[in-house]
Each structure stands twice: as C-alpha cells, then as structure tokens.
C-alpha cells in the first residue's frame, strides 16, 4: 500500500516535469491584456449607464467631409494607439491593427450607406433591454 502511494506521487511528479509552463513574459502580457480589456469594458458600461443619449460618431450629412467629428477622431486614433500599447507586450501585436480598424470601418460604412449620423454603441439594444 505504501509502495503504491509512493509510486503514485512519483508518477505525478514525473508528469509535472513534462508539462510546459508559460514564461513570465507570457503571463505578464496576457494578464495585461485581460486587465486592460476589463478596464475598458467597465469604463464603457459606466459611460453607457450614465448617458442620457447615445453619442454621435459622424455628422448629419452623407458627405465624406462630415466624418470629421470628435467622436470619429477618437475612432481614427484607435488603429494607431492599440498597436503602440500592445507592441511592447505581445509578439503578435500586428493583429491588433485589424482590431483597431473595425470600429473605424463600421462607422465609415454606416455613414456612407445610411445617409445620416451614426449614433450609439452597436449594442444599444442591450441598454433598452435592461432599462
């Protein structure tokens, strides 16, 4: 009985040495991504909860020149800011450029096809669902 128990713990220790463990750089980078995403989500929900009206990302007309608004300027800075932050922490930071371009592309396409201002967060139905 004691020999089987001893062999059991030796097998566990032997298997533990075979398992690959992440390096500190990977853990730090992944933790930073999770903490940053959580902070952004918290700030987003805090702003949405207290907003009387949804923000306007573009102007009233269908013209391309009407895209120059403070809201759209914020969206246009995202593809530059996100890779700058993540290039220091992750090796695959180039993928973050695509993620940063998604809101800009959506705002431009909606502005040009809808013919009016682009407002809201894209999940406005959640707000109406819970309020």
Tab-separated table of C-alpha atoms in Angstrom:
chain	number	residue	atom	x	y	z
A	1	UNK	CA	0.000	0.000	0.000
A	2	UNK	CA	2.777	2.440	0.898
A	3	UNK	CA	4.747	1.452	-2.214
A	4	UNK	CA	1.715	2.127	-4.430
A	5	UNK	CA	1.159	5.521	-2.805
A	6	UNK	CA	4.842	6.400	-3.191
A	7	UNK	CA	4.770	5.327	-6.859
A	8	UNK	CA	1.599	7.363	-7.387
A	9	UNK	CA	3.260	10.563	-6.120
A	10	UNK	CA	6.411	9.825	-8.118
A	11	UNK	CA	4.288	9.462	-11.257
A	12	UNK	CA	2.610	12.793	-10.520
A	13	UNK	CA	5.996	14.457	-10.074
A	14	UNK	CA	7.298	12.827	-13.253
A	15	UNK	CA	4.300	14.059	-15.276
A	16	UNK	CA	4.636	17.536	-13.760
A	17	UNK	CA	8.155	17.834	-15.152
A	18	UNK	CA	6.843	17.008	-18.647
A	19	UNK	CA	4.253	19.799	-18.592
A	20	UNK	CA	5.293	23.017	-20.299
A	21	UNK	CA	4.726	26.106	-18.215
A	22	UNK	CA	4.411	29.661	-19.555
A	23	UNK	CA	7.278	32.060	-19.090
A	24	UNK	CA	6.885	35.195	-17.006
A	25	UNK	CA	6.760	37.411	-20.122
A	26	UNK	CA	3.774	35.480	-21.488
A	27	UNK	CA	1.949	35.592	-18.161
A	28	UNK	CA	2.597	39.327	-17.797
A	29	UNK	CA	1.464	40.087	-21.354
A	30	UNK	CA	-1.703	38.006	-21.134
A	31	UNK	CA	-2.546	39.410	-17.703
A	32	UNK	CA	-2.118	42.952	-19.008
A	33	UNK	CA	-4.444	42.243	-21.927
A	34	UNK	CA	-7.125	40.826	-19.627
A	35	UNK	CA	-6.835	43.683	-17.124
A	36	UNK	CA	-6.908	46.308	-19.894
A	37	UNK	CA	-9.912	44.715	-21.611
A	38	UNK	CA	-11.740	44.503	-18.287
A	39	UNK	CA	-10.993	48.152	-17.505
A	40	UNK	CA	-12.218	49.224	-20.946
A	41	UNK	CA	-15.409	47.192	-20.521
A	42	UNK	CA	-16.000	48.662	-17.052
A	43	UNK	CA	-15.484	52.215	-18.340
A	44	UNK	CA	-17.728	51.513	-21.324
A	45	UNK	CA	-20.563	50.147	-19.189
A	46	UNK	CA	-20.169	53.015	-16.709
A	47	UNK	CA	-20.461	55.569	-19.517
A	48	UNK	CA	-23.379	53.799	-21.184
A	49	UNK	CA	-25.260	53.518	-17.914
A	50	UNK	CA	-24.989	57.231	-17.193
A	51	UNK	CA	-25.562	58.516	-20.727
A	52	UNK	CA	-28.769	60.441	-21.393
A	53	UNK	CA	-28.373	59.996	-25.137
A	54	UNK	CA	-26.173	57.918	-27.372
A	55	UNK	CA	-23.066	59.597	-28.813
A	56	UNK	CA	-22.864	60.738	-32.420
A	57	UNK	CA	-19.832	59.383	-34.225
A	58	UNK	CA	-20.390	61.235	-37.503
A	59	UNK	CA	-22.114	64.379	-38.747
A	60	UNK	CA	-25.576	64.827	-40.245
A	61	UNK	CA	-24.886	64.804	-43.967
A	62	UNK	CA	-23.799	61.925	-46.169
A	63	UNK	CA	-20.640	63.768	-47.259
A	64	UNK	CA	-17.236	62.269	-46.546
A	65	UNK	CA	-16.125	65.616	-45.085
A	66	UNK	CA	-18.810	65.286	-42.420
A	67	UNK	CA	-16.879	62.371	-40.926
A	68	UNK	CA	-14.568	64.839	-39.165
A	69	UNK	CA	-16.133	64.975	-35.705
A	70	UNK	CA	-14.647	64.474	-32.220
A	71	UNK	CA	-16.224	61.028	-31.963
A	72	UNK	CA	-14.827	59.875	-35.279
A	73	UNK	CA	-11.419	61.343	-34.397
A	74	UNK	CA	-11.401	59.051	-31.355
A	75	UNK	CA	-12.225	56.076	-33.574
A	76	UNK	CA	-9.494	57.079	-36.040
A	77	UNK	CA	-6.858	57.165	-33.275
A	78	UNK	CA	-7.637	53.581	-32.189
A	79	UNK	CA	-5.696	51.836	-35.014
A	80	UNK	CA	-2.625	53.844	-34.008
A	81	UNK	CA	-2.934	53.671	-30.224
A	82	UNK	CA	-3.811	49.984	-29.810
A	83	UNK	CA	-0.749	48.600	-31.674
A	84	UNK	CA	1.523	51.075	-29.877
A	85	UNK	CA	0.355	49.790	-26.495
A	86	UNK	CA	0.398	46.096	-27.375
A	87	UNK	CA	3.662	46.082	-29.371
A	88	UNK	CA	5.574	46.341	-26.113
A	89	UNK	CA	3.779	43.420	-24.524
A	90	UNK	CA	2.980	40.878	-27.203
A	91	UNK	CA	4.698	39.358	-30.211
A	92	UNK	CA	1.507	39.208	-32.315
A	93	UNK	CA	0.748	42.923	-31.985
A	94	UNK	CA	0.168	43.355	-35.740
A	95	UNK	CA	-3.199	41.624	-35.354
A	96	UNK	CA	-4.280	44.494	-33.083
A	97	UNK	CA	-4.180	46.855	-36.085
A	98	UNK	CA	-7.075	44.903	-37.609
A	99	UNK	CA	-8.970	45.077	-34.324
A	100	UNK	CA	-8.430	48.841	-34.171
A	101	UNK	CA	-9.675	49.276	-37.748
A	102	UNK	CA	-13.008	47.526	-37.113
A	103	UNK	CA	-14.829	50.483	-35.419
A	104	UNK	CA	-13.482	52.967	-37.982
A	105	UNK	CA	-14.581	50.802	-40.901
A	106	UNK	CA	-18.034	50.222	-39.424
A	107	UNK	CA	-18.541	53.951	-38.794
A	108	UNK	CA	-17.454	54.907	-42.332
A	109	UNK	CA	-19.611	52.241	-43.999
A	110	UNK	CA	-22.674	53.091	-41.911
A	111	UNK	CA	-22.197	56.805	-42.514
A	112	UNK	CA	-21.913	56.416	-46.267
A	113	UNK	CA	-24.723	53.869	-46.654
A	114	UNK	CA	-27.224	55.130	-44.090
A	115	UNK	CA	-27.057	58.763	-45.164
A	116	UNK	CA	-27.337	60.104	-41.653
A	117	UNK	CA	-25.433	60.367	-38.422
A	118	UNK	CA	-24.021	57.206	-36.900
A	119	UNK	CA	-25.056	57.094	-33.256
A	120	UNK	CA	-24.913	54.554	-30.485
A	121	UNK	CA	-22.534	51.875	-29.378
A	122	UNK	CA	-23.674	48.953	-31.503
A	123	UNK	CA	-25.242	47.267	-28.511
A	124	UNK	CA	-27.894	49.882	-27.772
A	125	UNK	CA	-30.470	47.105	-27.763
A	126	UNK	CA	-28.849	45.758	-24.567
A	127	UNK	CA	-29.451	49.062	-22.865
A	128	UNK	CA	-33.091	49.133	-23.940
A	129	UNK	CA	-33.451	45.507	-22.924
A	130	UNK	CA	-32.299	46.046	-19.340
A	131	UNK	CA	-33.718	49.528	-18.686
